[in-house]
Amino acid sequence: MADPSYKLRTVICLGDIHGYLTKLLNLWSNLQSQIDPDSFNTATIIFLGDYCDRGPDTRKVIDFLISLPKRYPNQKHVFLSGNHEFAFAGFIGVLEGEFEAKETWKEYADNEEIEGWYKGEGHEKMHLQGRIWGGWFDVAQGIDCKGSIFDAAPTFGSYGVSHGSSELMKVVPEDHKKFLADLVWVHEEDDVCIETQEGVKHCKLIAVHAGLEKGKNVREQLEFLKAKDVSVPQVTGLSGRKNVWDIPEELTETVVVSGHHGKLHIEGLRLIIDEGGGLEGNPLAAIVLPSMKIVRDTDNLS
C-alpha cells in the first residue's frame, strides 16, 4: 500500500529571464508562496536558459542565480545554456573546448556585413556567435535591435561598458565567467511525475533550451549536447526553431521541456515555457510538476 505521507517530487522549469531581475524576483516569490515549503525547499529547479540580453539587469540576474545553491542548499539547481549565453560566453572567451574560430565563420560569411560582426580586439580567435553577439546589426534591415541581433547592448550596459566594447572581457567577474562556462546544454531527469487526465504519469524528462530535432537519432543528439562541442557555427538544440518544435517520434513517455520560442505551448509531453520572450510587457512564467500549474511573475496573490 502506498505511503500516505509520500509526496511526489516537485520539479520547476523556469522560462527565459532575459535580464529582467524584477520579474525573476516576483516569480521566485510567487513560486515560494504557491508551493508548500517542504516541496519548494527540496525542489529540482531547471532554468531553461537565456538569462542575458534584452532586459536591463543581466549582471544582477546572474548574481541571483549564482546565489541560489547557498541560499537553498536542499534544492537542486540546473542551469541550461541558451543561445544567448553561448554567444555571450563566445564573446568573452569562456566557451569550453577547442575550436578553430575561422572555421565557425565560413558557412555564414555572406552575413558578416548585414549582421555587423564584431571586428574589434580579439575577434580573430572569437567564435562566430560571439562575433554576432558583440557586433552591430544593420538597422536598415528593418529590425529594431539593441546593438546586435541578440539585443546584447543591455548586457554590456549592465556591466558598465558600451555595446561592442572589448572591455567587457575584463569587467565580467570571475564567478560570472565560471557560471557561463559551466552551463549545460541538456539535462535529463528520470522518474518525473506529471498529472494527466488518466492520472499521474511517471516519465523521463529532457530539458534543452530550444529542443531536439525530428528525424535525427536522439541518442546522438544527446551525446553531442552533453559533450558541448563548440566547433560548430551554431547549436541547433540551443537555437533551432520549427525543426525542434515537436518531440522526436522515437521518444515515448518522455517530457521534453524548452524555453526559447517566445511562446507558452503545452501539448502532451512537449512543454515550451517562454511566455516572456524577453519582451518587457510580457510575463515571466514557470511550470510546476507534477501539477502542470503555470506560475507567473504577474500573479496577484494579495
mmCIF file of C-alpha atoms in Angstrom:
data_model
loop_
_atom_site.group_PDB
_atom_site.id
_atom_site.type_symbol
_atom_site.label_atom_id
_atom_site.label_comp_id
_atom_site.label_asym_id
_atom_site.label_seq_id
_atom_site.Cartn_x
_atom_site.Cartn_y
_atom_site.Cartn_z
ATOM 1 C CA MET A 1 0.000 0.000 0.000
ATOM 2 C CA ALA A 2 1.289 3.483 -0.862
ATOM 3 C CA ASP A 3 2.629 5.547 2.000
ATOM 4 C CA PRO A 4 0.014 8.317 2.500
ATOM 5 C CA SER A 5 2.756 10.709 3.637
ATOM 6 C CA TYR A 6 4.803 10.138 0.440
ATOM 7 C CA LYS A 7 4.982 13.238 -1.717
ATOM 8 C CA LEU A 8 5.824 13.321 -5.397
ATOM 9 C CA ARG A 9 8.993 15.264 -6.137
ATOM 10 C CA THR A 10 8.467 18.855 -7.250
ATOM 11 C CA VAL A 11 10.219 19.907 -10.466
ATOM 12 C CA ILE A 12 10.016 23.556 -11.556
ATOM 13 C CA CYS A 13 11.005 24.626 -15.075
ATOM 14 C CA LEU A 14 11.552 28.350 -15.376
ATOM 15 C CA GLY A 15 11.427 30.216 -18.698
ATOM 16 C CA ASP A 16 13.755 32.721 -20.353
ATOM 17 C CA ILE A 17 14.592 35.576 -17.946
ATOM 18 C CA HIS A 18 16.399 37.859 -20.423
ATOM 19 C CA GLY A 19 17.848 40.342 -17.963
ATOM 20 C CA TYR A 20 14.613 41.169 -16.106
ATOM 21 C CA LEU A 21 15.557 40.957 -12.428
ATOM 22 C CA THR A 22 12.274 42.324 -11.059
ATOM 23 C CA LYS A 23 10.289 39.731 -12.998
ATOM 24 C CA LEU A 24 12.600 36.990 -11.713
ATOM 25 C CA LEU A 25 12.291 38.114 -8.092
ATOM 26 C CA ASN A 26 8.498 38.364 -8.355
ATOM 27 C CA LEU A 27 8.233 34.939 -9.984
ATOM 28 C CA TRP A 28 10.512 33.399 -7.340
ATOM 29 C CA SER A 29 8.375 34.954 -4.595
ATOM 30 C CA ASN A 30 5.178 33.628 -6.221
ATOM 31 C CA LEU A 31 6.627 30.137 -6.556
ATOM 32 C CA GLN A 32 7.621 30.258 -2.897
ATOM 33 C CA SER A 33 4.130 31.291 -1.799
ATOM 34 C CA GLN A 34 2.190 28.945 -4.119
ATOM 35 C CA ILE A 35 4.158 25.763 -3.341
ATOM 36 C CA ASP A 36 4.226 24.263 0.139
ATOM 37 C CA PRO A 37 7.539 24.995 1.912
ATOM 38 C CA ASP A 38 8.804 21.394 2.085
ATOM 39 C CA SER A 39 8.209 20.844 -1.618
ATOM 40 C CA PHE A 40 9.689 24.209 -2.617
ATOM 41 C CA ASN A 41 12.788 23.843 -0.460
ATOM 42 C CA THR A 42 13.577 20.389 -1.877
ATOM 43 C CA ALA A 43 12.509 21.064 -5.478
ATOM 44 C CA THR A 44 14.556 20.446 -8.583
ATOM 45 C CA ILE A 45 14.601 23.789 -10.391
ATOM 46 C CA ILE A 46 15.561 23.801 -14.053
ATOM 47 C CA PHE A 47 16.355 27.186 -15.561
ATOM 48 C CA LEU A 48 15.783 26.882 -19.301
ATOM 49 C CA GLY A 49 18.441 29.371 -20.482
ATOM 50 C CA ASP A 50 18.571 32.908 -21.892
ATOM 51 C CA TYR A 51 19.359 34.796 -18.704
ATOM 52 C CA CYS A 52 21.016 37.707 -20.534
ATOM 53 C CA ASP A 53 20.189 40.363 -23.190
ATOM 54 C CA ARG A 54 17.080 42.482 -23.891
ATOM 55 C CA GLY A 55 16.311 43.410 -20.267
ATOM 56 C CA PRO A 56 18.466 45.839 -18.242
ATOM 57 C CA ASP A 57 19.758 43.658 -15.389
ATOM 58 C CA THR A 58 21.772 40.728 -16.761
ATOM 59 C CA ARG A 59 24.565 41.193 -14.218
ATOM 60 C CA LYS A 60 22.115 41.161 -11.277
ATOM 61 C CA VAL A 61 20.176 38.216 -12.727
ATOM 62 C CA ILE A 62 23.375 36.154 -12.861
ATOM 63 C CA ASP A 63 24.286 37.274 -9.322
ATOM 64 C CA PHE A 64 20.883 35.997 -8.148
ATOM 65 C CA LEU A 65 21.247 32.646 -9.941
ATOM 66 C CA ILE A 66 24.761 32.126 -8.575
ATOM 67 C CA SER A 67 23.467 32.803 -5.035
ATOM 68 C CA LEU A 68 20.764 30.107 -5.099
ATOM 69 C CA PRO A 69 22.744 26.960 -4.137
ATOM 70 C CA LYS A 70 23.960 28.573 -0.899
ATOM 71 C CA ARG A 71 20.600 30.128 -0.069
ATOM 72 C CA TYR A 72 18.591 26.980 -0.843
ATOM 73 C CA PRO A 73 21.010 24.113 -0.148
ATOM 74 C CA ASN A 74 18.322 21.405 -0.311
ATOM 75 C CA GLN A 75 17.123 22.420 -3.753
ATOM 76 C CA LYS A 76 18.749 21.048 -6.896
ATOM 77 C CA HIS A 77 19.513 23.770 -9.432
ATOM 78 C CA VAL A 78 20.083 23.096 -13.121
ATOM 79 C CA PHE A 79 21.242 25.955 -15.342
ATOM 80 C CA LEU A 80 20.850 25.304 -19.057
ATOM 81 C CA SER A 81 22.641 27.368 -21.652
ATOM 82 C CA GLY A 82 20.515 29.304 -24.077
ATOM 83 C CA ASN A 83 21.737 30.515 -27.456
ATOM 84 C CA HIS A 84 22.265 33.944 -25.849
ATOM 85 C CA GLU A 85 24.654 32.607 -23.169
ATOM 86 C CA PHE A 86 26.517 30.579 -25.781
ATOM 87 C CA ALA A 87 27.128 33.816 -27.678
ATOM 88 C CA PHE A 88 27.963 35.840 -24.521
ATOM 89 C CA ALA A 89 30.471 33.143 -23.489
ATOM 90 C CA GLY A 90 31.889 33.160 -27.019
ATOM 91 C CA PHE A 91 32.470 36.911 -26.889
ATOM 92 C CA ILE A 92 34.282 36.898 -23.538
ATOM 93 C CA GLY A 93 36.286 33.781 -24.411
ATOM 94 C CA VAL A 94 34.966 31.249 -21.890
ATOM 95 C CA LEU A 95 33.472 28.593 -24.174
ATOM 96 C CA GLU A 96 34.854 25.255 -23.043
ATOM 97 C CA GLY A 97 36.584 23.085 -25.638
ATOM 98 C CA GLU A 98 38.659 23.580 -28.748
ATOM 99 C CA PHE A 99 37.506 25.271 -31.919
ATOM 100 C CA GLU A 100 39.069 26.951 -34.920
ATOM 101 C CA ALA A 101 37.461 30.408 -34.940
ATOM 102 C CA LYS A 102 37.567 30.938 -38.702
ATOM 103 C CA GLU A 103 36.017 27.512 -39.291
ATOM 104 C CA THR A 104 32.933 28.677 -37.371
ATOM 105 C CA TRP A 105 32.636 31.768 -39.613
ATOM 106 C CA LYS A 106 32.954 30.169 -43.073
ATOM 107 C CA GLU A 107 29.424 28.915 -43.663
ATOM 108 C CA TYR A 108 27.863 32.276 -42.770
ATOM 109 C CA ALA A 109 30.490 34.644 -44.194
ATOM 110 C CA ASP A 110 27.941 36.251 -46.544
ATOM 111 C CA ASN A 111 26.093 37.577 -43.470
ATOM 112 C CA GLU A 112 29.094 39.384 -41.977
ATOM 113 C CA GLU A 113 28.182 42.887 -43.157
ATOM 114 C CA ILE A 114 24.413 42.633 -42.618
ATOM 115 C CA GLU A 115 24.852 41.208 -39.111
ATOM 116 C CA GLY A 116 27.702 43.613 -38.365
ATOM 117 C CA TRP A 117 30.025 41.024 -36.835
ATOM 118 C CA TYR A 118 32.395 42.290 -34.157
ATOM 119 C CA LYS A 119 35.804 43.232 -35.617
ATOM 120 C CA GLY A 120 37.492 44.648 -32.518
ATOM 121 C CA GLU A 121 40.170 43.392 -30.179
ATOM 122 C CA GLY A 122 40.311 39.588 -30.002
ATOM 123 C CA HIS A 123 37.888 38.911 -32.854
ATOM 124 C CA GLU A 124 40.438 36.733 -34.701
ATOM 125 C CA LYS A 125 40.027 33.963 -32.120
ATOM 126 C CA MET A 126 36.336 34.514 -31.415
ATOM 127 C CA HIS A 127 33.541 32.041 -32.112
ATOM 128 C CA LEU A 128 31.019 33.131 -34.757
ATOM 129 C CA GLN A 129 28.226 33.504 -32.204
ATOM 130 C CA GLY A 130 30.388 35.796 -30.056
ATOM 131 C CA ARG A 131 31.181 37.997 -33.046
ATOM 132 C CA ILE A 132 27.485 38.313 -33.954
ATOM 133 C CA TRP A 133 26.551 38.940 -30.303
ATOM 134 C CA GLY A 134 29.028 41.802 -29.853
ATOM 135 C CA GLY A 135 28.516 43.287 -33.297
ATOM 136 C CA TRP A 136 26.194 45.963 -34.664
ATOM 137 C CA PHE A 137 23.200 44.764 -36.653
ATOM 138 C CA ASP A 138 22.360 46.857 -39.719
ATOM 139 C CA VAL A 139 19.118 48.583 -38.696
ATOM 140 C CA ALA A 140 18.452 49.262 -42.369
ATOM 141 C CA GLN A 141 17.184 45.663 -42.434
ATOM 142 C CA GLY A 142 14.054 46.940 -40.703
ATOM 143 C CA ILE A 143 14.580 45.033 -37.448
ATOM 144 C CA ASP A 144 14.910 47.178 -34.355
ATOM 145 C CA CYS A 145 17.786 45.683 -32.357
ATOM 146 C CA LYS A 146 19.532 46.728 -29.175
ATOM 147 C CA GLY A 147 23.047 46.707 -30.631
ATOM 148 C CA SER A 148 23.300 43.263 -32.180
ATOM 149 C CA ILE A 149 20.694 40.839 -33.451
ATOM 150 C CA PHE A 150 20.905 39.249 -29.968
ATOM 151 C CA ASP A 151 19.863 42.561 -28.326
ATOM 152 C CA ALA A 152 23.094 42.386 -26.330
ATOM 153 C CA ALA A 153 23.569 46.113 -25.643
ATOM 154 C CA PRO A 154 21.734 45.982 -22.278
ATOM 155 C CA THR A 155 24.049 43.165 -21.161
ATOM 156 C CA PHE A 156 27.130 45.266 -21.905
ATOM 157 C CA GLY A 157 25.445 48.156 -20.089
ATOM 158 C CA SER A 158 24.712 46.045 -17.007
ATOM 159 C CA TYR A 159 28.483 45.567 -16.628
ATOM 160 C CA GLY A 160 29.114 49.285 -17.108
ATOM 161 C CA VAL A 161 30.555 49.282 -20.630
ATOM 162 C CA SER A 162 29.213 50.331 -24.024
ATOM 163 C CA HIS A 163 27.915 47.833 -26.557
ATOM 164 C CA GLY A 164 30.639 46.106 -28.546
ATOM 165 C CA SER A 165 33.419 47.111 -26.140
ATOM 166 C CA SER A 166 36.242 44.619 -25.637
ATOM 167 C CA GLU A 167 36.374 45.932 -22.047
ATOM 168 C CA LEU A 168 33.530 43.517 -21.283
ATOM 169 C CA MET A 169 36.051 40.659 -21.336
ATOM 170 C CA LYS A 170 37.872 42.316 -18.411
ATOM 171 C CA VAL A 171 34.934 43.521 -16.312
ATOM 172 C CA VAL A 172 32.790 40.364 -16.192
ATOM 173 C CA PRO A 173 33.555 38.898 -12.732
ATOM 174 C CA GLU A 174 35.294 35.526 -12.490
ATOM 175 C CA ASP A 175 32.262 33.860 -10.876
ATOM 176 C CA HIS A 176 30.105 35.001 -13.809
ATOM 177 C CA LYS A 177 32.668 33.607 -16.272
ATOM 178 C CA LYS A 178 32.608 30.297 -14.412
ATOM 179 C CA PHE A 179 28.794 30.301 -14.403
ATOM 180 C CA LEU A 180 28.711 30.824 -18.184
ATOM 181 C CA ALA A 181 31.420 28.217 -18.810
ATOM 182 C CA ASP A 182 29.665 25.608 -16.656
ATOM 183 C CA LEU A 183 26.176 25.899 -18.197
ATOM 184 C CA VAL A 184 24.897 22.587 -19.542
ATOM 185 C CA TRP A 185 23.345 22.197 -22.989
ATOM 186 C CA VAL A 186 20.958 19.410 -21.990
ATOM 187 C CA HIS A 187 19.689 17.912 -18.756
ATOM 188 C CA GLU A 188 17.951 14.590 -18.173
ATOM 189 C CA GLU A 189 15.877 13.533 -15.167
ATOM 190 C CA ASP A 190 14.431 10.088 -14.522
ATOM 191 C CA ASP A 191 11.057 9.449 -12.900
ATOM 192 C CA VAL A 192 9.490 12.887 -13.144
ATOM 193 C CA CYS A 193 5.766 12.785 -12.422
ATOM 194 C CA ILE A 194 3.077 14.733 -14.227
ATOM 195 C CA GLU A 195 -0.650 14.848 -13.593
ATOM 196 C CA THR A 196 -2.758 13.918 -16.607
ATOM 197 C CA GLN A 197 -6.459 13.195 -17.139
ATOM 198 C CA GLU A 198 -5.601 9.489 -16.832
ATOM 199 C CA GLY A 199 -3.801 10.028 -13.516
ATOM 200 C CA VAL A 200 -0.189 10.535 -12.517
ATOM 201 C CA LYS A 201 2.324 9.537 -15.201
ATOM 202 C CA HIS A 202 5.950 8.651 -14.441
ATOM 203 C CA CYS A 203 8.157 9.983 -17.229
ATOM 204 C CA LYS A 204 11.703 10.704 -18.191
ATOM 205 C CA LEU A 205 12.366 14.429 -18.681
ATOM 206 C CA ILE A 206 14.773 16.046 -21.144
ATOM 207 C CA ALA A 207 15.391 19.786 -20.799
ATOM 208 C CA VAL A 208 17.098 21.608 -23.666
ATOM 209 C CA HIS A 209 16.830 25.309 -24.481
ATOM 210 C CA ALA A 210 15.280 25.075 -27.973
ATOM 211 C CA GLY A 211 14.570 21.366 -28.410
ATOM 212 C CA LEU A 212 15.574 18.180 -30.194
ATOM 213 C CA GLU A 213 15.467 17.694 -33.957
ATOM 214 C CA LYS A 214 12.939 15.359 -35.510
ATOM 215 C CA GLY A 215 14.319 12.786 -37.913
ATOM 216 C CA LYS A 216 17.752 12.678 -36.288
ATOM 217 C CA ASN A 217 18.949 9.996 -33.898
ATOM 218 C CA VAL A 218 18.042 11.188 -30.385
ATOM 219 C CA ARG A 219 20.894 9.354 -28.643
ATOM 220 C CA GLU A 220 23.428 11.016 -30.960
ATOM 221 C CA GLN A 221 21.841 14.426 -30.362
ATOM 222 C CA LEU A 222 22.018 13.931 -26.591
ATOM 223 C CA GLU A 223 25.651 12.808 -26.774
ATOM 224 C CA PHE A 224 26.527 15.860 -28.866
ATOM 225 C CA LEU A 225 24.771 18.217 -26.427
ATOM 226 C CA LYS A 226 26.383 16.584 -23.383
ATOM 227 C CA ALA A 227 29.809 16.918 -24.997
ATOM 228 C CA LYS A 228 29.279 20.683 -25.567
ATOM 229 C CA ASP A 229 31.041 20.601 -28.934
ATOM 230 C CA VAL A 230 31.789 24.266 -29.634
ATOM 231 C CA SER A 231 33.434 23.627 -33.014
ATOM 232 C CA VAL A 232 30.110 24.052 -34.858
ATOM 233 C CA PRO A 233 28.960 27.529 -36.016
ATOM 234 C CA GLN A 234 25.668 27.211 -34.158
ATOM 235 C CA VAL A 235 23.995 24.601 -31.945
ATOM 236 C CA THR A 236 20.577 23.550 -33.225
ATOM 237 C CA GLY A 237 19.449 22.361 -29.781
ATOM 238 C CA LEU A 238 20.014 25.898 -28.469
ATOM 239 C CA SER A 239 18.930 27.978 -31.463
ATOM 240 C CA GLY A 240 16.622 25.903 -33.695
ATOM 241 C CA ARG A 241 13.040 26.940 -34.374
ATOM 242 C CA LYS A 242 10.500 24.860 -36.342
ATOM 243 C CA ASN A 243 12.940 21.955 -36.642
ATOM 244 C CA VAL A 244 12.986 21.476 -32.844
ATOM 245 C CA TRP A 245 9.388 22.393 -32.013
ATOM 246 C CA ASP A 246 7.988 18.847 -31.743
ATOM 247 C CA ILE A 247 9.109 15.800 -29.787
ATOM 248 C CA PRO A 248 11.083 13.319 -31.929
ATOM 249 C CA GLU A 249 8.866 10.321 -32.679
ATOM 250 C CA GLU A 250 11.278 7.805 -31.178
ATOM 251 C CA LEU A 251 10.791 9.343 -27.706
ATOM 252 C CA THR A 252 7.927 7.858 -25.716
ATOM 253 C CA GLU A 253 6.918 8.570 -22.130
ATOM 254 C CA THR A 254 9.390 11.471 -22.214
ATOM 255 C CA VAL A 255 8.697 15.081 -21.309
ATOM 256 C CA VAL A 256 10.717 17.477 -23.477
ATOM 257 C CA VAL A 257 10.831 20.947 -21.927
ATOM 258 C CA SER A 258 12.320 24.068 -23.520
ATOM 259 C CA GLY A 259 12.180 27.853 -23.497
ATOM 260 C CA HIS A 260 13.450 29.916 -26.445
ATOM 261 C CA HIS A 261 10.376 30.103 -28.678
ATOM 262 C CA GLY A 262 8.666 33.195 -27.274
ATOM 263 C CA LYS A 263 5.509 31.220 -26.503
ATOM 264 C CA LEU A 264 3.810 29.224 -23.797
ATOM 265 C CA HIS A 265 2.923 25.946 -25.517
ATOM 266 C CA ILE A 266 1.838 22.764 -23.748
ATOM 267 C CA GLU A 267 0.905 19.845 -25.966
ATOM 268 C CA GLY A 268 1.000 16.398 -24.428
ATOM 269 C CA LEU A 269 4.521 15.929 -23.069
ATOM 270 C CA ARG A 270 6.006 18.829 -25.064
ATOM 271 C CA LEU A 271 6.390 21.849 -22.785
ATOM 272 C CA ILE A 272 7.608 25.193 -24.159
ATOM 273 C CA ILE A 273 7.840 27.720 -21.358
ATOM 274 C CA ASP A 274 8.808 31.113 -22.765
ATOM 275 C CA GLU A 275 5.793 33.346 -22.330
ATOM 276 C CA GLY A 276 8.046 36.383 -21.845
ATOM 277 C CA GLY A 277 10.134 36.134 -24.991
ATOM 278 C CA GLY A 278 12.382 38.798 -23.478
ATOM 279 C CA LEU A 279 9.728 41.468 -24.052
ATOM 280 C CA GLU A 280 9.235 43.991 -21.271
ATOM 281 C CA GLY A 281 5.441 43.807 -21.224
ATOM 282 C CA ASN A 282 5.177 40.018 -21.189
ATOM 283 C CA PRO A 283 5.112 37.867 -18.048
ATOM 284 C CA LEU A 284 7.886 35.527 -16.938
ATOM 285 C CA ALA A 285 6.448 32.042 -16.413
ATOM 286 C CA ALA A 286 7.384 28.726 -14.845
ATOM 287 C CA ILE A 287 5.683 25.330 -14.888
ATOM 288 C CA VAL A 288 5.443 23.271 -11.709
ATOM 289 C CA LEU A 289 5.425 19.476 -11.954
ATOM 290 C CA PRO A 290 3.638 17.224 -11.236
ATOM 291 C CA SER A 291 0.643 19.600 -11.110
ATOM 292 C CA MET A 292 1.427 21.242 -14.511
ATOM 293 C CA LYS A 293 0.490 24.549 -12.881
ATOM 294 C CA ILE A 294 1.753 27.723 -14.574
ATOM 295 C CA VAL A 295 3.068 30.387 -12.203
ATOM 296 C CA ARG A 296 3.862 33.910 -13.452
ATOM 297 C CA ASP A 297 5.627 36.936 -12.058
ATOM 298 C CA THR A 298 2.371 38.845 -12.579
ATOM 299 C CA ASP A 299 0.194 36.575 -10.420
ATOM 300 C CA ASN A 300 -1.632 38.738 -7.921
ATOM 301 C CA LEU A 301 -1.619 36.863 -4.675
ATOM 302 C CA SER A 302 -2.732 39.624 -2.337
#
